[in-house]
XYZ file of C-alpha atoms in Angstrom:
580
model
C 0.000 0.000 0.000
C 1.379 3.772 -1.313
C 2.182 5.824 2.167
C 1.964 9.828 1.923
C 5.366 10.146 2.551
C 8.486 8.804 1.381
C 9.996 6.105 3.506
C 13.479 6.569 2.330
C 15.925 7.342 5.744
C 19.670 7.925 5.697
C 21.908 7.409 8.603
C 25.001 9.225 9.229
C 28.596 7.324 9.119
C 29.664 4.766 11.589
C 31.678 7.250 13.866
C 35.287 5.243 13.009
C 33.909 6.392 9.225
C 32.790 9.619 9.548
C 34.567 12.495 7.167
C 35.767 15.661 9.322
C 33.956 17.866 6.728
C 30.134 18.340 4.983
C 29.157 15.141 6.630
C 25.664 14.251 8.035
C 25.698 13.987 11.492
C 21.911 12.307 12.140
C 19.595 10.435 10.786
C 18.157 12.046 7.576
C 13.894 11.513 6.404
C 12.974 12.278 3.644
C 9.846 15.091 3.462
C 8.726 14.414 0.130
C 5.088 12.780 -1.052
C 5.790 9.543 -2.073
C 4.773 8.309 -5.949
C 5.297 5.045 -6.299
C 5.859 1.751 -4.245
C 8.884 -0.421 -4.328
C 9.975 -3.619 -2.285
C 6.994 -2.767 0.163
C 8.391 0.981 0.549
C 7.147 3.972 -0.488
C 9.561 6.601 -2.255
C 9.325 10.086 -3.506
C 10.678 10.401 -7.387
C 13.890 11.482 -6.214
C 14.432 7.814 -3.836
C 12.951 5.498 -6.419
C 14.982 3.006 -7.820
C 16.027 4.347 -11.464
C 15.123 1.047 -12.941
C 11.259 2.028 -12.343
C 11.397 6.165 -13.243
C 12.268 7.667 -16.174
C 15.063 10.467 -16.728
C 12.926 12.978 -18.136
C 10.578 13.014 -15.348
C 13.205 12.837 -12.632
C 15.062 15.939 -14.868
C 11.235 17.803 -15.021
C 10.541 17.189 -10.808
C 13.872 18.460 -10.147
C 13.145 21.624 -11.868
C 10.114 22.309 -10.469
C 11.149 21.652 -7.207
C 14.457 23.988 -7.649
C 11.377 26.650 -8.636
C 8.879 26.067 -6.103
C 11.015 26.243 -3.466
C 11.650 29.891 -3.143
C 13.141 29.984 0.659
C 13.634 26.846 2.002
C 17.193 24.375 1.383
C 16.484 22.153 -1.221
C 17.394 19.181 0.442
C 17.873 15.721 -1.799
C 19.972 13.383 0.114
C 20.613 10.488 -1.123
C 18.853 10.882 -4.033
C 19.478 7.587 -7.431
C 19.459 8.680 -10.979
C 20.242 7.103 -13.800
C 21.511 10.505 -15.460
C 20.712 13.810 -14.561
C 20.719 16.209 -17.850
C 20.950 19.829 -16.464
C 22.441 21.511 -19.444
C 22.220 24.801 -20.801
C 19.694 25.742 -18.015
C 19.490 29.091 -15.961
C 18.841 27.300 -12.872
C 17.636 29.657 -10.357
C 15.120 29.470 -7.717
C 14.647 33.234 -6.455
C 16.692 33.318 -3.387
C 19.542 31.615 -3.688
C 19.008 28.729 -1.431
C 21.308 25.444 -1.035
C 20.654 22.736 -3.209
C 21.812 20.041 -0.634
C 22.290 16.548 -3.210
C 24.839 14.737 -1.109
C 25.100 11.249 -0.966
C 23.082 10.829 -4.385
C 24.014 8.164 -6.845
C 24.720 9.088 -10.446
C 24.962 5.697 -12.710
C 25.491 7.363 -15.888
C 26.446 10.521 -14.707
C 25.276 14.084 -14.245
C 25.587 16.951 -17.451
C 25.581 20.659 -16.415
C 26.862 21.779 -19.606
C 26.762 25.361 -19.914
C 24.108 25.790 -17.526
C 24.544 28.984 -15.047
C 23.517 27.872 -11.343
C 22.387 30.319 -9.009
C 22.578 28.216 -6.366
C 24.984 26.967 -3.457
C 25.380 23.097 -4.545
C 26.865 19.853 -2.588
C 27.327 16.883 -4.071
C 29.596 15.630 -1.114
C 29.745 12.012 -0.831
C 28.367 11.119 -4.117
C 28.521 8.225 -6.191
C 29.265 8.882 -10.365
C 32.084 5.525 -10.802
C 29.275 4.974 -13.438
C 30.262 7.886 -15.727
C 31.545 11.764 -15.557
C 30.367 14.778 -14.293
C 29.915 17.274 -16.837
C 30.032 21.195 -16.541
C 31.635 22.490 -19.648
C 31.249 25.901 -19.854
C 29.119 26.039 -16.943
C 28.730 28.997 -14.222
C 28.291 28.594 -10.546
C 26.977 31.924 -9.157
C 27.622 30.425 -5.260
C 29.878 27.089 -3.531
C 30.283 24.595 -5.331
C 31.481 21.240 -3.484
C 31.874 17.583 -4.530
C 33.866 16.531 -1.517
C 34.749 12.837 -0.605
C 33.003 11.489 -3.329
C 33.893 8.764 -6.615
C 33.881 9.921 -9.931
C 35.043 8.556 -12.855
C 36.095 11.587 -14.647
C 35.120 15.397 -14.716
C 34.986 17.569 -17.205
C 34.872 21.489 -16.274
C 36.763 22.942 -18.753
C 35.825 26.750 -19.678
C 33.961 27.000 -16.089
C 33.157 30.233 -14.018
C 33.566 29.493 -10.437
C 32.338 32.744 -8.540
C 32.528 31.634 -5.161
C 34.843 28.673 -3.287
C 35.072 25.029 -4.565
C 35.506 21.974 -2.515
C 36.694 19.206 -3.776
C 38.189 17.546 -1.314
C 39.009 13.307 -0.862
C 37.325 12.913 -3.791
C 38.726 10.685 -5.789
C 38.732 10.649 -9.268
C 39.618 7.144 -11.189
C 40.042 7.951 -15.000
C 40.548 11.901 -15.664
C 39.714 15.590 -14.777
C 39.924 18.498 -17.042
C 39.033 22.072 -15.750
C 41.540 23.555 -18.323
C 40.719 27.555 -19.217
C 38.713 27.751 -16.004
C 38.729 30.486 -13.465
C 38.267 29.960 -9.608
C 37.295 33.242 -8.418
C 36.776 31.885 -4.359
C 39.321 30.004 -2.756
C 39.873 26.303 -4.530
C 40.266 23.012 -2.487
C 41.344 20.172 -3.473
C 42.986 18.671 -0.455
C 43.261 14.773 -0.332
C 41.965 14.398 -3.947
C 43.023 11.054 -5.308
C 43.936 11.673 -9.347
C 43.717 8.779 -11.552
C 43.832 5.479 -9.890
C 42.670 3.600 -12.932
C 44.817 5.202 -15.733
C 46.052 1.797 -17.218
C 42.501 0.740 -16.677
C 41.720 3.875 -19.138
C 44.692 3.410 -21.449
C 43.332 -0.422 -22.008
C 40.348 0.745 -22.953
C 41.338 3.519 -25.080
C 42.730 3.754 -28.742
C 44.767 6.994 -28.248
C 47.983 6.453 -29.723
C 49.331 9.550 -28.443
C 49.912 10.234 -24.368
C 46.865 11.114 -23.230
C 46.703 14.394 -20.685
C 44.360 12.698 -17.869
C 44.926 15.612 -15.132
C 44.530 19.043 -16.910
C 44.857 22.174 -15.188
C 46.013 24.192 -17.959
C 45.274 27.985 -18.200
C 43.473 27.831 -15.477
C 43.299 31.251 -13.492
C 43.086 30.939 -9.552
C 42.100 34.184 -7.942
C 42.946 33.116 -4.742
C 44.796 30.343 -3.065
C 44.856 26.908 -4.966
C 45.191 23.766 -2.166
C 46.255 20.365 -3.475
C 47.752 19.420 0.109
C 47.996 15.585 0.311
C 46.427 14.733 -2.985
C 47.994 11.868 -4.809
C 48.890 12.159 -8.394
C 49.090 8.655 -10.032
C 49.754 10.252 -13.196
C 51.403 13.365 -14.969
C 50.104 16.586 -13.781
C 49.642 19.435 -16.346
C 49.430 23.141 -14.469
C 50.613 24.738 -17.935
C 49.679 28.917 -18.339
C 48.023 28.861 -14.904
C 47.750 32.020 -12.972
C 47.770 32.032 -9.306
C 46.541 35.304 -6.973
C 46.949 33.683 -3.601
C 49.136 30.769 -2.868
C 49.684 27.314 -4.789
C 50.008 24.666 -2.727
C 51.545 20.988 -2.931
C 52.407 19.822 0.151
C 52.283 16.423 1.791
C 51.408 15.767 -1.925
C 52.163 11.988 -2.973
C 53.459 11.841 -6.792
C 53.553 8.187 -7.687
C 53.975 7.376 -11.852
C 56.419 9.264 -13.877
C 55.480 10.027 -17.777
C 58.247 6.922 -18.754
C 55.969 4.758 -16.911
C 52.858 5.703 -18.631
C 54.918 5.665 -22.165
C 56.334 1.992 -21.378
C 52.404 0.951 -20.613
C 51.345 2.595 -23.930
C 53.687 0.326 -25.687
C 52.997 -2.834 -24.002
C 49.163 -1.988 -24.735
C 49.652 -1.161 -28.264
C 52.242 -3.232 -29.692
C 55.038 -0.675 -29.615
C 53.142 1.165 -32.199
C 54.873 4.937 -32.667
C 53.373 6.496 -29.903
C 56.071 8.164 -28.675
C 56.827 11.127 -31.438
C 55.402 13.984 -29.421
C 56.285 13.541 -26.048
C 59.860 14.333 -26.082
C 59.959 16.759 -28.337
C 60.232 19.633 -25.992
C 61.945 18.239 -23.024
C 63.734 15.036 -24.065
C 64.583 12.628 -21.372
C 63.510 15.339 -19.177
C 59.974 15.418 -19.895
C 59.864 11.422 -19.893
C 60.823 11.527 -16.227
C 58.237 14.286 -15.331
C 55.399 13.786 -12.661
C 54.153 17.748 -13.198
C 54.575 20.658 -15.036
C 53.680 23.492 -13.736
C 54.020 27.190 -15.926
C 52.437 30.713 -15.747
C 52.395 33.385 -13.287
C 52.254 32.022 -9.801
C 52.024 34.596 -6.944
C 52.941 31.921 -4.049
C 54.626 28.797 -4.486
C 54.653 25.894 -1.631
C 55.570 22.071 -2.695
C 56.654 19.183 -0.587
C 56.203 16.161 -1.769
C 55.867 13.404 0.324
C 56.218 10.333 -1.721
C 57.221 9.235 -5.003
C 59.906 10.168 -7.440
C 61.007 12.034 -10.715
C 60.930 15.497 -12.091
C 58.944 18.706 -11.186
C 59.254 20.808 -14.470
C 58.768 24.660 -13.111
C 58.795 27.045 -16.215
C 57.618 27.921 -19.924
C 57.611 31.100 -22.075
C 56.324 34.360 -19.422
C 56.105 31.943 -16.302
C 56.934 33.994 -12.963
C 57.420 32.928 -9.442
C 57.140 35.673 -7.352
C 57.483 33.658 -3.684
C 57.505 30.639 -2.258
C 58.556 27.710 -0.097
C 59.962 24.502 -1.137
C 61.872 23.207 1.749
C 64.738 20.837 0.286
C 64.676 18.538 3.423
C 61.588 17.245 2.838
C 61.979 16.417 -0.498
C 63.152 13.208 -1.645
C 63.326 11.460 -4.964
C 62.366 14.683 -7.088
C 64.103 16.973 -8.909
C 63.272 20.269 -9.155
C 63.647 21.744 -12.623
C 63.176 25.179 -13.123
C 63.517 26.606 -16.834
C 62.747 29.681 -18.781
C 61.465 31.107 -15.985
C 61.652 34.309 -13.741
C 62.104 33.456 -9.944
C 61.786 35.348 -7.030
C 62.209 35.441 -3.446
C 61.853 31.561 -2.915
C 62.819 29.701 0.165
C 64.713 26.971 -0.010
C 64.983 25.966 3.609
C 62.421 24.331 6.044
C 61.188 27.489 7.683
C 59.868 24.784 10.899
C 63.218 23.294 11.294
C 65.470 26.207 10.734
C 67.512 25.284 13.824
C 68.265 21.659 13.075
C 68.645 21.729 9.840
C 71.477 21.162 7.621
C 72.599 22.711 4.210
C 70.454 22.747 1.915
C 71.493 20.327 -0.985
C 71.186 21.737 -4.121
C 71.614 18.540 -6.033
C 67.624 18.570 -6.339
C 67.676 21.877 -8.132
C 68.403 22.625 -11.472
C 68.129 25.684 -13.512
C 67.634 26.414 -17.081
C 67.519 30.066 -18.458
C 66.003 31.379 -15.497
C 66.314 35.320 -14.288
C 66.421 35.731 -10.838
C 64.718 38.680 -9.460
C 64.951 39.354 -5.533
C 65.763 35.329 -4.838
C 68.269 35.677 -2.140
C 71.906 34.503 -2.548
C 73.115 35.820 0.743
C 70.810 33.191 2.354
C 72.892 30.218 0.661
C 76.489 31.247 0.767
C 77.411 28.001 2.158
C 75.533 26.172 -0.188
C 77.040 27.339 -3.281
C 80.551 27.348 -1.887
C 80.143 23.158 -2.053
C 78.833 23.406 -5.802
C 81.375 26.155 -6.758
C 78.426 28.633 -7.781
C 77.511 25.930 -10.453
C 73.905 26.412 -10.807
C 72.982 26.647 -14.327
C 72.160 22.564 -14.750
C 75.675 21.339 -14.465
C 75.506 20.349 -11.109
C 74.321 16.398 -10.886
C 73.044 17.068 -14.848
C 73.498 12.857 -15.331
C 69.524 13.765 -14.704
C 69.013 15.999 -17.569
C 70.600 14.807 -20.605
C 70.649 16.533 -23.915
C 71.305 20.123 -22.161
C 74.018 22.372 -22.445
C 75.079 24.434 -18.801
C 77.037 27.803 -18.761
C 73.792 29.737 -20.104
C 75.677 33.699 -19.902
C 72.811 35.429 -19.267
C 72.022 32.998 -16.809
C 74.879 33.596 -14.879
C 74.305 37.477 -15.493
C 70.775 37.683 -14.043
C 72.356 35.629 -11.088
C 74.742 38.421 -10.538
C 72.569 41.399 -11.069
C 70.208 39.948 -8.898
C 72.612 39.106 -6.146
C 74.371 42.977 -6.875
C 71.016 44.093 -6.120
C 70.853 42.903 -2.903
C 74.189 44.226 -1.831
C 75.789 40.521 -2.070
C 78.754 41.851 -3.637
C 81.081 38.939 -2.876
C 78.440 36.590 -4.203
C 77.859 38.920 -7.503
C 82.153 39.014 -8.282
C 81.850 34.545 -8.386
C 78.812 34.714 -10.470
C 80.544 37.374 -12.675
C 83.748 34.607 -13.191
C 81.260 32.147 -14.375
C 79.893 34.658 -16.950
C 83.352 35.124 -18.376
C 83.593 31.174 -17.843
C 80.367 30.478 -19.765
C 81.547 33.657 -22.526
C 85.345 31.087 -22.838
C 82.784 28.091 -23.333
C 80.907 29.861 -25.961
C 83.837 30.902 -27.608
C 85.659 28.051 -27.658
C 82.395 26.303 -29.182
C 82.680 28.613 -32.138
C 86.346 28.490 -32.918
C 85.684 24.945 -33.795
C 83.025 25.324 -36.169
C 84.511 24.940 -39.530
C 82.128 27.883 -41.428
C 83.556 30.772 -39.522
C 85.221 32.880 -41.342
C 89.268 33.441 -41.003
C 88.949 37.105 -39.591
C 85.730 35.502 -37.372
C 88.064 32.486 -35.812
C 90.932 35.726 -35.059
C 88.428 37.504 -33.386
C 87.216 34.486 -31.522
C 90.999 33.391 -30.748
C 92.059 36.645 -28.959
C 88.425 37.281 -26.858
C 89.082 33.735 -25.686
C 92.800 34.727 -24.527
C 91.503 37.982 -23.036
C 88.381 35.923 -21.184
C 91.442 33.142 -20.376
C 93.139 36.370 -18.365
C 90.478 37.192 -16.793
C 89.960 34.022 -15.341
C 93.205 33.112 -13.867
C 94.008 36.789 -12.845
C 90.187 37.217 -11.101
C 88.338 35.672 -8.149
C 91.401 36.829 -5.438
C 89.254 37.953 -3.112
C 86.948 34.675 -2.824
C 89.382 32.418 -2.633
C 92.407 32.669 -0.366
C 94.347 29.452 -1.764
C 94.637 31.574 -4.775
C 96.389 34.440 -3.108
C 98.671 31.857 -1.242
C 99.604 30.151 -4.741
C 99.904 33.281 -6.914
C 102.242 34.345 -3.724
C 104.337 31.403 -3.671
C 104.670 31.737 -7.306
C 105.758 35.159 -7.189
C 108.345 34.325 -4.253
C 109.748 31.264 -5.853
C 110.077 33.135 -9.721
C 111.792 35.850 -8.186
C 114.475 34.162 -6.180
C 115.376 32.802 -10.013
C 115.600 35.817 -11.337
C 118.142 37.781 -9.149
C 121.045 35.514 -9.897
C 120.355 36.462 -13.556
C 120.203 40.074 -12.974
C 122.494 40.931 -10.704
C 121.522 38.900 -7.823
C 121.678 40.159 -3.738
C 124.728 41.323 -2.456
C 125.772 41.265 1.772
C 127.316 44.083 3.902
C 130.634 42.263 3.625
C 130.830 42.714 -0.053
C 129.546 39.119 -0.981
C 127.440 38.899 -3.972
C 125.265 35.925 -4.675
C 124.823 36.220 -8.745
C 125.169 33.702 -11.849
C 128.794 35.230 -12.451
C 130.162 34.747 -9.167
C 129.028 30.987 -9.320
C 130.602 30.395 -12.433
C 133.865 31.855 -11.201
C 133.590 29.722 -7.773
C 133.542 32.307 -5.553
C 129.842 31.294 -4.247
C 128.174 28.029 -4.199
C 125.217 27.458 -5.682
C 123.722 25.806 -2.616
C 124.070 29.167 -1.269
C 123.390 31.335 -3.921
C 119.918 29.524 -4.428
C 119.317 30.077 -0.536
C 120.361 33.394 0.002
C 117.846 34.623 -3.622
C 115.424 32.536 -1.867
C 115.806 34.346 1.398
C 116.116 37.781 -0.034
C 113.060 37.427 -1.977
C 110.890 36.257 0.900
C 112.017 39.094 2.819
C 111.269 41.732 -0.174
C 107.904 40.085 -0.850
C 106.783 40.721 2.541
C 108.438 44.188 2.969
C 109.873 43.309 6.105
C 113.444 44.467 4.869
C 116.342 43.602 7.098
C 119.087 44.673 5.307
C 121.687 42.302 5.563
C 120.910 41.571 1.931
C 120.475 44.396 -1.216
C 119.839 44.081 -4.669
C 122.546 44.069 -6.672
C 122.381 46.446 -10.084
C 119.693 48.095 -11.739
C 117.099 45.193 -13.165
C 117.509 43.461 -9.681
C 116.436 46.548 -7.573
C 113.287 47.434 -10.571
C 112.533 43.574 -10.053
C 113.171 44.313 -5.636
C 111.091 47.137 -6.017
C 107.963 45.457 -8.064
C 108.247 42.148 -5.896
C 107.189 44.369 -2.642
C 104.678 46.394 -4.220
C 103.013 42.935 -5.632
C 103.784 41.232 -1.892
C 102.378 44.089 -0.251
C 98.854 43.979 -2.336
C 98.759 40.198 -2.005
C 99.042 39.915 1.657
C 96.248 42.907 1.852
C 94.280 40.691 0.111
C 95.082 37.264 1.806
C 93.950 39.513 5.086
C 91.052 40.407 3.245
C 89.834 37.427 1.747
C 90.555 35.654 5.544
C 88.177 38.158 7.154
C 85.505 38.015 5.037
C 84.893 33.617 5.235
C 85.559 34.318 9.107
C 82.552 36.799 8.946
C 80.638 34.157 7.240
């Protein structure tokens, strides 16, 4: 026998089950008239099992309901459809109220292409493993959420979000796409699970080209962006996003690389040529990449916490203006950042700052990138072990296929560090410019099709640029100043024998001609030059020995000025790594 009212009750979740968040906390009834009769229970339209209602009537209710209800929360928990067709619909009641569908069952999915909803709506804890939700082109005028739920894909592409999305735990077993989409609220999604099923998909699927299963390209974020432990299981594409607020990716599990996906292509399609496009910008690079993110991010905050491969940060106009990507935390990635501009990113782990160790650079790597307001001075240490070597030649058995020692690389490094007032830091980044301008050269002296006066030209820069290396970088290095000093000592206790050599008070001179006759030794001609020369270099001047003619008091003379200038410098150079 039909009862008035639906019989259709949902409890909340076993209290070791329940969700933190959008979760029913008691027993639900349903307030609806009931139509029909099924398995001695009476349900409304909305609770009837879809094998006994029709789609078109279940799509007509709804909208009449969504109108007649012009105050009160349209509440339709737990609701079963077959497949819910809302598209290209105004949908809007009057005043805005909540259109409360959580814990409904979609088996073939729910459409709300280009439709504009003018209504808060939850579709926490729903079921669509069945099919896709659909919202191309769609505009949601209030909150959106589809938290803790199982879909099989979703498709939001081109897709107005006014107000904050929630997407959080959901997880999501064949694909998402919300490319050209902007998120004008705050967008979660925290905990989401991306692509479990991808080989499932691949099986199933005659794309002979990689497929892009988690899209997120061009997608504008007004605010802050949270994908806090989510887990990737497949390549993430964040390409010509813009970010307002703060991007987040910590905790985040990464847990396929692209090589992984390519090798299951093959097995799938008989090692058909599938493989032509997807290394044509990146090479080995790209085939070891678990996301790419490009655009202009405001914030930036990753941490990974599981998995391995290669974060590609960078494309043509991407921008990092801040961030935080502790280095501690982060194990098994590499960090790739390429034609890029970065700024005032933090490297260490801001909640361990007093344990922790240097930071290892090893898991960066940099690729034409301009650095504007990233701070040096905060890594001194850091790039003392790697010898400044920044520019992807540090560890590059990674990244094969690219050339290091970019010059303008190494030039933004330095203008960026001069900016700051790291001037020691800006004079080593300035040797590897003239390092990377000797690498360059030398490239193009051995192409054949230069031209004779071209190869001249090339010859003497590369001598000037060889100069300038071993006659720069004094004051950063104070085994250089003790060598060039030794040098200098050692040279010019040769040369005085030649010239004239030292003479004592006594009238003993210690010269070539004076060996030859066998008036001095040599034993102590070579100690007594050796002596005198030490004693000039350092200007301490005892005068038990002079120089002996012209050349060897010009040479006396130019020794002490270059000793005196040397140990300056060795003083110099001493206090500054002290300071540090």
């Amino acid at each position: 026998m039909l009862h008035y009212m639906c019989d259709f009750s949902l409890n909340p979740h076993p209290e070791s089950d329940y969700p933190p968040h959008h979760g029913l906390k008691s027993t639900w009834d349903c307030s609806r008239e009931a139509v029909d009769s099924y398995d001695d229970k009476s349900f409304c339209i909305f609770h009837l099992p879809v094998e006994v209602k029709s789609d078109s009537k279940v799509r007509e209710e709804f909208l009449k309901l969504v109108e007649s209800r012009k105050k009160q929360k349209i509440e339709l928990l737990g609701a079963r459809f077959s497949h819910l067709d809302l598209s290209h619909l105004v949908i809007d009641g009057g005043n805005n109220n909540i259109i409360d569908m959580r814990y409904s069952e979609f088996e073939q999915g729910l459409n709300l292409n280009r439709s504009t909803i003018h209504h808060p709506l939850y579709l926490d804890y729903c079921d669509l493993r069945g099919d896709e939700l659909n919202a191309n082109g769609a505009e949601f005028k209030y909150e959106f959420r589809l938290s803790y739920s199982a879909v099989e894909s979703i498709n939001c592409s081109s897709v107005l979000f006014q107000r904050n999305v929630n997407f959080r735990g959901t997880h999501i077993s064949q694909g998402i796409s919300v490319s050209n989409s902007r998120f004008e609220g705050k967008a979660s999604f925290y905990g989401v699970d991306f692509i479990s099923e991808w080989k499932d998909f691949l099986e199933d699927s005659q794309h002979f080209g990689t497929p892009i299963l988690i899209d997120f390209s061009e997608v504008e974020f007004i605010k802050d962006a949270n994908f806090n432990s989510s887990q990737f299981n497949y390549p993430a594409e964040f390409r010509d996003i813009s970010v307002g607020g703060s991007l987040h990716f910590e905790s985040t599990q990464f847990n396929t690389i692209r090589a992984e996906v390519e090798k299951e292509k093959k097995n799938i399609h008989n090692g058909a040529d599938i493989n032509k496009d997807i290394l044509s910008e990146f090479g080995s690079i790209h085939g070891k990449s678990v996301a790419s993110l490009s655009g202009n991010i405001n914030d930036l905050k990753i941490a990974p916490d599981s998995g391995s491969g290669i974060i590609l940060i960078g494309g043509p106009n991407t921008v990092i203006n801040s961030g935080e990507i502790p280095l501690s935390r982060i194990t098994g990635f590499v960090l790739f950042f390429y034609n890029c501009r970065i700024g005032e990113i933090n490297f260490r782990d801001l909640r361990s700052l007093e344990t922790e160790s240097l930071v290892d650079f090893s898991k960066l790597h940099f690729k034409n990138v301009t650095f504007d307001g990233f701070r040096f001075g905060d890594y001194v240490d850091e790039l003392e072990n790697i010898n400044f070597e920044l520019n992807d030649t540090y560890g590059v058995g990674l990244l094969d296929g690219w050339e290091g020692g970019s010059i303008e690389f190494y030039r933004s490094a330095r203008r960026s560090a001069s900016a700051q007032g790291e001037s020691d830091i800006a004079s080593r980044f300035y040797i590897k410019e003239m390092n990377a301008k000797e690498d360059e050269i030398r490239r193009s002296i051995s192409r054949s099709d230069d031209t004779l006066t071209e190869q001249i030209f090339d010859i003497l820069s590369s001598i000037r640029l060889m100069t300038f290396r071993l006659t720069s970088g004094y004051g950063e290095k104070p085994w250089k100043v003790i060598v060039t000093s030794a040098i200098t000592i050692a040279s010019s206790s040769i040369f005085y024998p030649l010239i004239g050599g030292a003479y004592e008070t006594d009238g003993t001179t210690y010269n070539l001609s004076n060996v030859l006759s066998g008036d001095v030794s040599v034993g102590e001609t070579i100690l007594n030059s050796l002596y005198f020369s030490l004693v000039t270099f350092s200007t301490v001047g005892y005068g038990d020995l002079k120089p002996h003619g012209i050349f060897s008091k010009l040479v006396a003379s130019g020794e002490a000025l270059i000793g005196a200038l040397l140990l300056a410098l060795l003083v110099f150079t001493l206090g500054q790594r002290t300071a540090r």
